Coordinates of C-alpha atoms in Angstrom, one line a residue:
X1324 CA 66.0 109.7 100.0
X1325 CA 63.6 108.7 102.8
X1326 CA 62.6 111.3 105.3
X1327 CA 62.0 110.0 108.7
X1328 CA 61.5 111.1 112.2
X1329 CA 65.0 110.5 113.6
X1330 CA 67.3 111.4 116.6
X1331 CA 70.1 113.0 114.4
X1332 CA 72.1 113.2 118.0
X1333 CA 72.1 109.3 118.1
X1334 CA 72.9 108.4 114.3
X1335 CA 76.2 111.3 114.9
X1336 CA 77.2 109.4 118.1
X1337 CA 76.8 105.4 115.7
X1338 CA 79.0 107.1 112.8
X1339 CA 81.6 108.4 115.5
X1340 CA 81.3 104.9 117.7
X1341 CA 81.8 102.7 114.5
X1342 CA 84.9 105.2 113.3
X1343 CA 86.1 105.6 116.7
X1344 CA 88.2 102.3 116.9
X1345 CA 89.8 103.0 113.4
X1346 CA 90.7 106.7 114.3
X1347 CA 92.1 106.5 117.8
X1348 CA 94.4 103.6 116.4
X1349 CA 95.8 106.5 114.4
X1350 CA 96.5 108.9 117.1
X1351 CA 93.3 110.6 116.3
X1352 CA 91.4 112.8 119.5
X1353 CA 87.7 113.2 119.3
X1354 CA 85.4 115.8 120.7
X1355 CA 82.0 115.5 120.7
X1356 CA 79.6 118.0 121.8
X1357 CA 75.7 116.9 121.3
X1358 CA 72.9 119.1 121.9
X1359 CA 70.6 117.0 124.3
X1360 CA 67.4 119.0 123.7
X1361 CA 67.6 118.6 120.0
X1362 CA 64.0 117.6 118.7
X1363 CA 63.5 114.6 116.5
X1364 CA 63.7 115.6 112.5
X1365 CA 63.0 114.0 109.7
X1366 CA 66.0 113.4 107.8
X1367 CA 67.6 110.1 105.9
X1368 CA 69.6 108.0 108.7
X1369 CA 71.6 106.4 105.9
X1370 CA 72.2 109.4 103.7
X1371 CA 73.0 111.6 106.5
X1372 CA 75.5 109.2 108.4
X1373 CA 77.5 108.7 104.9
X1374 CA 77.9 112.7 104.9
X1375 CA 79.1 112.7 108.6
X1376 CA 81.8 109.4 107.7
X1377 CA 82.8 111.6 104.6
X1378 CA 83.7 114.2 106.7
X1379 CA 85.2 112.5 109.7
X1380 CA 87.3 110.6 106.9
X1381 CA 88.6 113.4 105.1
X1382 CA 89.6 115.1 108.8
X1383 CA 91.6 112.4 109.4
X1384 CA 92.9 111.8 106.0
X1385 CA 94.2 115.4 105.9
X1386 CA 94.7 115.9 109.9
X1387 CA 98.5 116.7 110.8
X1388 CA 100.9 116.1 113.5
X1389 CA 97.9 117.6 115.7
X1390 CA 95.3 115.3 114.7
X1391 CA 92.1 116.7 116.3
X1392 CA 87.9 115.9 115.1
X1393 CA 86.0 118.0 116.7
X1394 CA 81.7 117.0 116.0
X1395 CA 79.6 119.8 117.0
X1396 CA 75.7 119.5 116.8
X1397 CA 74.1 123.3 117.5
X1398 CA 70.7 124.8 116.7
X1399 CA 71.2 128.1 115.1
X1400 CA 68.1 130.6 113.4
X1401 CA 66.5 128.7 110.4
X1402 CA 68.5 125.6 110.9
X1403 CA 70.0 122.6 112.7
X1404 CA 74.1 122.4 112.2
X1405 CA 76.6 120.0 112.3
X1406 CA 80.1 121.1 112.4
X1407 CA 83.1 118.8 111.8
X1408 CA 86.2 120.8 112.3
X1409 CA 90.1 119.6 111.9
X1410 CA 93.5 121.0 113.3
X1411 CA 94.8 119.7 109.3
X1412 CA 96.1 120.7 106.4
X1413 CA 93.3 123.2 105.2
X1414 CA 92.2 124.0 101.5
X1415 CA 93.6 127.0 99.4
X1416 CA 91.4 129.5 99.0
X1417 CA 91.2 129.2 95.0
X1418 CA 90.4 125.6 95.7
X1419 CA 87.2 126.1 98.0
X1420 CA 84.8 127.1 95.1
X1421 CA 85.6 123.7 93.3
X1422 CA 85.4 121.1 96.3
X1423 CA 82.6 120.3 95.3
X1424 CA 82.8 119.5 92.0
X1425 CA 82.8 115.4 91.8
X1426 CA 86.1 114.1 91.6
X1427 CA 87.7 117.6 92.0
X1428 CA 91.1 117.3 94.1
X1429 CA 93.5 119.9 94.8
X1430 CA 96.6 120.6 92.9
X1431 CA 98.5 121.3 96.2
X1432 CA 101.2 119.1 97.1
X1433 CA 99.6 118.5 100.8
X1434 CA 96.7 117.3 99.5
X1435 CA 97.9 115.5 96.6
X1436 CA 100.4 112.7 98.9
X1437 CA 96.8 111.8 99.8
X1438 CA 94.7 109.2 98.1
X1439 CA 91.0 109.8 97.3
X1440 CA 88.6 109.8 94.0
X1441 CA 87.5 113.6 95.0
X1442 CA 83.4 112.4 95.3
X1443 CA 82.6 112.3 99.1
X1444 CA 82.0 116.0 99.4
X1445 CA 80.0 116.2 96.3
X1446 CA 78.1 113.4 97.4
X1447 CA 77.2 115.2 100.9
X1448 CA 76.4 117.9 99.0
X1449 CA 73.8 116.6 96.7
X1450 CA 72.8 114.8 100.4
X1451 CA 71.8 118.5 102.5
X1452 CA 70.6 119.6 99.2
X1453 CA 68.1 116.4 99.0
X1454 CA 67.3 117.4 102.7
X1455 CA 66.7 121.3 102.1
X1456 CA 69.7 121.7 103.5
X1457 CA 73.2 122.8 102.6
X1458 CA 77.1 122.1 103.1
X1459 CA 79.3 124.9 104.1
X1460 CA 83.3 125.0 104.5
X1461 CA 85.3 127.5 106.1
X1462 CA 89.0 126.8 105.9
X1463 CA 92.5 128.2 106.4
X1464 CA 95.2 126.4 104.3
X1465 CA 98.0 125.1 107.3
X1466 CA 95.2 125.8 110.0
X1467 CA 92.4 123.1 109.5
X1468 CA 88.5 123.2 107.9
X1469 CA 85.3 123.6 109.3
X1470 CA 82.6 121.5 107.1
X1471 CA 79.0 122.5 108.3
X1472 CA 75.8 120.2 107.4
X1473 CA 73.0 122.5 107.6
X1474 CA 69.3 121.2 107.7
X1475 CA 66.6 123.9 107.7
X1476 CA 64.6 124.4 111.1
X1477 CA 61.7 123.2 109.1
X1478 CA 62.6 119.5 109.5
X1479 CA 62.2 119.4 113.1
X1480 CA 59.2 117.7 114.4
X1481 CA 58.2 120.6 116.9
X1482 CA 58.2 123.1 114.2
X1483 CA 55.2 125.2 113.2
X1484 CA 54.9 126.0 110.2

């Protein structure tokens, strides 16, 4: 991967642009909420917007009747986030340990009537973890996941140290 001084706001807002048309054809409602103060990082523009469409792909693939992406860019201590969150189907808790695990998929019937090769979230993974970073899920099974990209503080351009 090739770390360059970006504006991780603007390559969030391209991936959700060139989904956008796809996913509001299938009922799907966005909500974006950039931070406008966010410094330039360095980070890999190609690498991170595949992690963002992995997870914008899998909120719609496992959305239900309520079919809700919400993209959340926030600074917290020690690290930049992004959150993708879904109103979906959710992930049993003996399944989160295994997500990701390349082509691990779930054994519940939910998940199973949809298609995938279990490899986009093992791929984002090994993405953050390039980056410093990290991939974090919180998820409810019938209540919808939270996927968080976390890049470390140190790969903003203002930062000392």
């Amino acid at each position: 991967f090739v770390l360059r001084e970006g504006d991780l706001n603007l390559v969030i807002q391209r991936v959700v642009e060139g989904l956008q048309v796809t996913l509001t054809m299938r009922d799907m409602e966005f909500e974006v909420e950039l931070m406008p103060d966010l410094p330039m990082m360095r980070f890999d523009a190609n690498a991170v917007s595949q992690c963002i469409t992995n997870l914008l792909s899998n909120a719609e693939k496992y959305s239900k009747e309520e079919r809700w992406i919400g993209v959340k860019v926030r600074q917290v201590v020690g690290f930049v986030e992004v959150l993708v969150s879904d109103t979906g189907i959710g992930i049993r808790a003996e399944d989160l340990e295994n997500i990701f695990e390349p082509f691990f998929r779930s054994k519940e019937q939910n998940a199973l009537r949809r298609k995938g090769t279990g490899i986009g979230l093992s791929i984002t993974q090994v993405i953050m973890q390039a980056h410093g970073g990290d991939v974090i899920v919180r998820s409810n099974l019938g209540q919808g996941s939270t996927f968080i990209l976390r890049f470390p503080e140190d790969l903003l351009s203002n930062h000392e140290g």
